[in-house]
Short mmCIF file of C-alpha atoms and ligand atoms in Angstrom, two decimals:
data_model
loop_
_atom_site.label_atom_id
_atom_site.label_comp_id
_atom_site.label_asym_id
_atom_site.label_seq_id
_atom_site.Cartn_x
_atom_site.Cartn_y
_atom_site.Cartn_z
CA MET A 1 -32.37 8.49 21.90
CA SER A 2 -29.57 7.29 23.78
CA THR A 3 -25.77 9.38 24.38
CA PRO A 4 -23.74 8.84 21.93
CA ALA A 5 -20.71 7.12 23.22
CA LEU A 6 -18.56 9.01 20.95
CA GLU A 7 -19.21 12.13 18.63
CA LEU A 8 -17.06 14.37 16.69
CA GLN A 9 -18.52 17.27 15.05
CA GLY A 10 -16.34 19.02 12.80
CA LEU A 11 -12.90 17.88 14.01
CA THR A 12 -9.90 19.47 11.90
CA LYS A 13 -5.84 18.66 12.18
CA ARG A 14 -3.82 20.68 10.72
CA TYR A 15 -0.27 19.96 10.24
CA GLY A 16 0.95 23.70 9.32
CA ASP A 17 -0.39 24.06 5.82
CA PHE A 18 -1.12 19.51 5.49
CA THR A 19 -4.73 19.00 6.57
CA ALA A 20 -5.03 15.81 8.43
CA LEU A 21 -8.62 16.04 9.59
CA HIS A 22 -10.98 17.63 7.34
CA SER A 23 -14.09 18.74 9.79
CA MET A 24 -15.13 15.24 10.30
CA ASP A 25 -18.53 14.25 11.49
CA LEU A 26 -19.09 11.25 13.64
CA SER A 27 -21.17 9.41 16.11
CA ILE A 28 -20.97 5.91 17.59
CA ARG A 29 -23.41 4.37 19.55
CA PRO A 30 -22.39 2.96 22.54
CA GLY A 31 -22.08 -0.71 22.95
CA GLU A 32 -21.49 -1.17 19.16
CA ILE A 33 -18.12 -1.63 17.08
CA PHE A 34 -17.10 0.77 14.82
CA ALA A 35 -14.20 0.38 12.12
CA LEU A 36 -12.59 2.63 10.34
CA LEU A 37 -11.36 1.68 7.15
CA GLY A 38 -8.34 3.21 5.56
CA PRO A 39 -5.32 3.44 3.36
CA ASN A 40 -1.55 4.33 4.94
CA GLY A 41 -2.07 8.29 5.89
CA ALA A 42 -5.40 8.49 5.73
CA GLY A 43 -5.73 10.58 9.52
CA LYS A 44 -7.10 7.16 11.43
CA THR A 45 -4.40 7.63 14.05
CA THR A 46 -4.74 11.95 14.09
CA MET A 47 -8.29 11.08 14.64
CA ILE A 48 -8.05 8.53 17.23
CA GLY A 49 -5.04 10.91 19.21
CA SER A 50 -7.23 13.88 19.03
CA VAL A 51 -10.02 12.21 20.81
CA CYS A 52 -7.33 10.43 23.46
CA GLY A 53 -5.03 13.93 24.05
CA LEU A 54 -2.09 12.65 22.20
CA VAL A 55 -3.00 15.20 19.70
CA LYS A 56 -4.34 18.74 19.49
CA LYS A 57 -7.23 19.59 17.19
CA THR A 58 -7.04 22.91 15.54
CA ALA A 59 -10.89 22.62 15.16
CA GLY A 60 -14.71 21.34 16.02
CA THR A 61 -16.12 19.41 19.11
CA ILE A 62 -15.15 15.85 20.67
CA ARG A 63 -17.65 14.42 23.08
CA VAL A 64 -17.36 11.66 25.17
CA PHE A 65 -20.42 10.10 26.45
CA GLY A 66 -22.05 13.75 26.06
CA LYS A 67 -19.19 15.35 27.68
CA ASP A 68 -17.39 18.16 25.55
CA LEU A 69 -13.52 18.06 25.95
CA ASP A 70 -12.54 21.31 25.55
CA LYS A 71 -14.95 21.77 28.56
CA ASP A 72 -13.95 19.03 31.02
CA PRO A 73 -10.77 17.77 29.36
CA VAL A 74 -9.51 15.06 32.16
CA ALA A 75 -11.92 13.22 33.87
CA PRO A 76 -14.23 12.14 29.63
CA ARG A 77 -10.77 10.07 29.26
CA TYR A 78 -10.85 8.10 32.26
CA ASP A 79 -13.59 6.19 30.33
CA ILE A 80 -11.31 6.00 27.36
CA GLY A 81 -8.68 2.61 26.26
CA LEU A 82 -6.13 2.70 23.74
CA VAL A 83 -4.70 -0.11 22.11
CA PRO A 84 -2.06 1.75 20.22
CA GLN A 85 -0.28 0.82 16.82
CA GLU A 86 3.48 0.41 18.72
CA ILE A 87 4.31 -1.60 21.66
CA ASN A 88 4.41 1.54 23.95
CA PHE A 89 5.28 -0.24 27.48
CA ASP A 90 8.88 -0.02 29.52
CA PRO A 91 10.57 -3.20 28.91
CA PHE A 92 12.40 -3.31 32.21
CA PHE A 93 9.49 -3.64 34.13
CA SER A 94 7.37 -6.91 34.93
CA VAL A 95 3.62 -7.70 33.81
CA ALA A 96 2.74 -6.97 36.68
CA GLU A 97 3.81 -3.80 37.57
CA SER A 98 2.70 -2.03 33.99
CA LEU A 99 -0.46 -2.72 34.72
CA ARG A 100 -0.15 -1.52 38.16
CA ILE A 101 1.21 1.91 36.96
CA GLN A 102 -1.64 2.56 34.30
CA LEU A 103 -3.95 1.70 37.06
CA GLY A 104 -2.45 4.21 39.08
CA TYR A 105 -2.03 6.30 35.93
CA TYR A 106 -5.65 6.38 35.93
CA GLY A 107 -6.27 7.09 39.74
CA ARG A 108 -7.96 3.86 40.27
CA PRO A 109 -6.69 1.46 43.12
CA ARG A 110 -3.79 -0.60 42.53
CA ASP A 111 -5.99 -4.45 42.44
CA ASP A 112 -4.12 -7.64 41.40
CA ALA A 113 -7.68 -9.21 41.96
CA ARG A 114 -8.45 -7.00 38.73
CA ILE A 115 -4.47 -7.77 37.40
CA ASP A 116 -5.39 -10.99 37.49
CA GLU A 117 -9.09 -11.12 35.56
CA VAL A 118 -7.18 -8.94 32.70
CA LEU A 119 -4.52 -11.24 32.57
CA THR A 120 -6.48 -13.95 32.35
CA ALA A 121 -9.04 -12.66 30.08
CA LEU A 122 -6.12 -12.10 27.43
CA ASN A 123 -5.00 -15.81 27.66
CA LEU A 124 -1.87 -14.15 29.79
CA GLN A 125 -1.93 -16.06 33.17
CA GLY A 126 1.64 -17.12 34.64
CA LYS A 127 2.92 -14.24 33.15
CA LYS A 128 2.30 -11.80 35.69
CA ASP A 129 5.65 -11.66 37.16
CA ALA A 130 7.64 -12.31 33.37
CA MET A 131 9.32 -9.05 32.24
CA THR A 132 7.74 -7.56 29.73
CA ARG A 133 10.73 -7.75 27.33
CA ALA A 134 10.91 -11.52 28.13
CA LEU A 135 7.43 -12.04 26.49
CA SER A 136 6.91 -13.14 22.68
CA GLY A 137 5.24 -11.08 20.01
CA GLY A 138 1.95 -12.31 20.23
CA MET A 139 1.63 -11.69 24.69
CA LYS A 140 2.91 -7.83 24.17
CA ARG A 141 0.34 -7.33 21.73
CA ARG A 142 -2.05 -9.17 24.18
CA LEU A 143 -0.40 -6.83 27.29
CA LEU A 144 -1.22 -4.30 25.38
CA ILE A 145 -4.68 -4.80 24.67
CA ALA A 146 -4.41 -5.68 29.12
CA LYS A 147 -2.81 -2.53 29.48
CA ALA A 148 -5.78 -0.46 27.54
CA LEU A 149 -8.33 -2.12 29.73
CA VAL A 150 -7.47 -2.87 33.48
CA HIS A 151 -8.64 0.89 34.17
CA LYS A 152 -12.02 -0.38 32.85
CA PRO A 153 -13.11 1.87 30.13
CA ARG A 154 -16.43 2.28 28.08
CA LEU A 155 -14.48 2.98 25.09
CA VAL A 156 -12.08 1.90 23.70
CA PHE A 157 -9.78 2.49 20.61
CA LEU A 158 -7.94 -0.41 19.04
CA ASP A 159 -5.11 0.93 16.40
CA GLU A 160 -4.20 -1.29 13.85
CA PRO A 161 -4.49 -4.95 16.80
CA THR A 162 -3.80 -6.90 14.16
CA ALA A 163 -1.54 -5.52 12.00
CA GLY A 164 1.80 -7.56 11.12
CA VAL A 165 -0.02 -10.33 13.70
CA ASP A 166 -0.33 -13.99 12.31
CA VAL A 167 -3.43 -15.55 11.71
CA GLU A 168 -4.23 -17.86 14.79
CA LEU A 169 -3.28 -14.45 17.46
CA ARG A 170 -5.61 -12.41 14.66
CA ARG A 171 -8.45 -14.39 15.33
CA ASP A 172 -8.01 -14.62 18.97
CA LEU A 173 -7.90 -10.87 19.01
CA TRP A 174 -11.23 -10.99 16.76
CA THR A 175 -12.85 -13.21 19.45
CA TYR A 176 -11.77 -11.02 22.50
CA VAL A 177 -13.19 -8.19 20.33
CA ARG A 178 -16.64 -9.63 20.18
CA LYS A 179 -16.79 -10.45 23.78
CA LEU A 180 -15.60 -7.26 24.56
CA ALA A 181 -18.54 -5.96 23.27
CA ALA A 182 -20.80 -8.30 24.03
CA ASP A 183 -19.79 -7.49 27.49
CA GLY A 184 -21.16 -3.15 26.74
CA THR A 185 -17.41 -1.94 25.66
CA THR A 186 -18.12 0.54 23.06
CA ILE A 187 -15.13 -0.35 20.02
CA LEU A 188 -13.58 1.98 17.07
CA LEU A 189 -10.92 0.34 15.45
CA THR A 190 -8.50 1.00 12.70
CA THR A 191 -7.69 -1.07 10.21
CA HIS A 192 -6.44 -1.85 6.74
CA TYR A 193 -8.46 -5.07 5.70
CA LEU A 194 -11.67 -5.16 4.29
CA GLU A 195 -11.97 -8.51 5.73
CA GLU A 196 -11.31 -7.35 9.72
CA ALA A 197 -14.16 -4.73 9.01
CA GLU A 198 -16.58 -6.83 7.65
CA GLU A 199 -15.94 -9.35 10.37
CA LEU A 200 -15.88 -7.09 13.39
CA ALA A 201 -18.37 -4.43 13.06
CA ASP A 202 -21.09 -3.18 13.25
CA ARG A 203 -21.03 -0.19 11.16
CA VAL A 204 -17.57 0.90 9.03
CA GLY A 205 -16.45 4.10 8.03
CA ILE A 206 -13.87 4.71 5.01
CA ILE A 207 -11.89 7.42 5.43
CA ASN A 208 -9.18 8.41 2.99
CA GLU A 209 -6.80 11.84 3.05
CA GLY A 210 -8.49 13.11 5.40
CA ARG A 211 -12.20 12.49 4.80
CA LEU A 212 -14.72 10.44 6.16
CA LEU A 213 -16.02 9.64 2.64
CA MET A 214 -19.07 6.63 3.88
CA VAL A 215 -20.45 5.41 6.84
CA GLU A 216 -22.43 2.14 5.80
CA ASP A 217 -23.77 -0.40 8.47
CA LYS A 218 -22.36 -3.75 7.49
CA ALA A 219 -25.86 -5.43 6.02
CA THR A 220 -25.39 -3.25 3.73
CA LEU A 221 -21.58 -3.29 3.39
CA LEU A 222 -21.57 -6.44 2.70
CA ARG A 223 -24.52 -5.96 -0.10
CA ARG A 224 -21.76 -4.29 -2.41
CA PHE A 225 -19.57 -6.74 -2.25
CA GLY A 226 -21.51 -9.33 -3.59
CA GLU A 227 -22.55 -12.98 -2.46
CA ARG A 228 -19.54 -14.75 -2.46
CA ARG A 229 -18.27 -12.46 0.67
CA VAL A 230 -21.32 -12.89 2.44
CA VAL A 231 -21.06 -17.07 2.47
CA VAL A 232 -17.38 -16.29 3.02
CA THR A 233 -17.84 -13.91 6.33
CA PHE A 234 -21.01 -15.98 7.98
CA GLU A 235 -18.62 -19.12 7.13
CA HIS A 236 -16.94 -18.70 11.10
P1 ATP B 301 -1.67 4.19 8.83
O1 ATP B 301 -2.66 3.45 8.14
O2 ATP B 301 -0.02 4.69 7.85
O3 ATP B 301 -1.17 4.76 10.19
P2 ATP B 301 -2.92 6.51 9.42
O4 ATP B 301 -4.63 6.40 8.79
O5 ATP B 301 -3.32 6.42 10.71
O6 ATP B 301 -1.99 5.90 9.03
P3 ATP B 301 -2.28 9.22 10.25
O7 ATP B 301 -1.23 8.53 11.34
O8 ATP B 301 -3.38 10.01 10.98
O9 ATP B 301 -2.67 8.22 9.19
O10 ATP B 301 -1.54 10.62 9.30
C1 ATP B 301 -2.48 11.19 8.63
C2 ATP B 301 -1.20 11.96 7.73
O11 ATP B 301 -1.13 13.24 8.71
C3 ATP B 301 -0.44 11.94 6.90
O12 ATP B 301 -0.30 12.32 5.79
C4 ATP B 301 0.89 11.88 7.99
O13 ATP B 301 2.19 11.84 7.10
C5 ATP B 301 0.22 13.31 8.78
N1 ATP B 301 0.85 13.30 10.06
C6 ATP B 301 0.40 12.65 10.72
N2 ATP B 301 1.30 13.02 11.99
C7 ATP B 301 1.87 14.25 11.28
C8 ATP B 301 2.83 15.02 11.85
N3 ATP B 301 3.36 15.02 13.56
N4 ATP B 301 3.83 15.95 11.29
C9 ATP B 301 3.04 16.30 10.06
N5 ATP B 301 2.23 15.30 9.40
C10 ATP B 301 2.38 14.43 10.15
#
């Protein structure tokens, strides 16, 4: 069996007396799309933050492509890309500058060819010199993804990538996520939408109140929701 892209064992996060994650175990296979489905406050962002070094875990082990983050806290994170929920780029930089900064942050050459490549993939060609504050909401969302991908991570977290976006952009982002996975990138996305999990994921984990309640492959999940939903899902 190949080394998991991500392996969590007993991942626990407490904020004071409140436990946001209760001893979570999870193993994500290289190349799969895994959807973590759960309501507000379930612990999805806390889990992602723990892996990405934004949240200090209370207990447990995190391995990225077999490397334990307690033993090697820096190098494995170069394999990770994070698309956060919130727009987080400086409004006073151009699109290209914000991507160059990101490449520098990951110790990669500030390579314009790579910047052009990622902008084209996300339909942002022609926007290279635009100020980020001048982009439309949809373009900002695409740039957020470009920023997470420009250093070519092997494991990508998308934290509620389509929350608050219109139907057309949602479809575009879904197509892009599928393409990324087809190219071998491992994807973990969080969502509130069952439909999104069904559309994209190979496997789905249901999380609530900091507990991973179940993990199912998509076929099993679809059987649980009946024939009608299966037809809707495969119409696309
Ligand atoms: P959403 O879908 O709303 O983004 P989520 O599943 O990502 O929710 P988290 O943001 O991980 O949930 O939050 C899990 C729980 O931890 C929530 O009850 C939240 O209020 C709590 N929490 C998160 N960050 C902190 C913090 N810094 N201090 C105290 N509690 C926190």
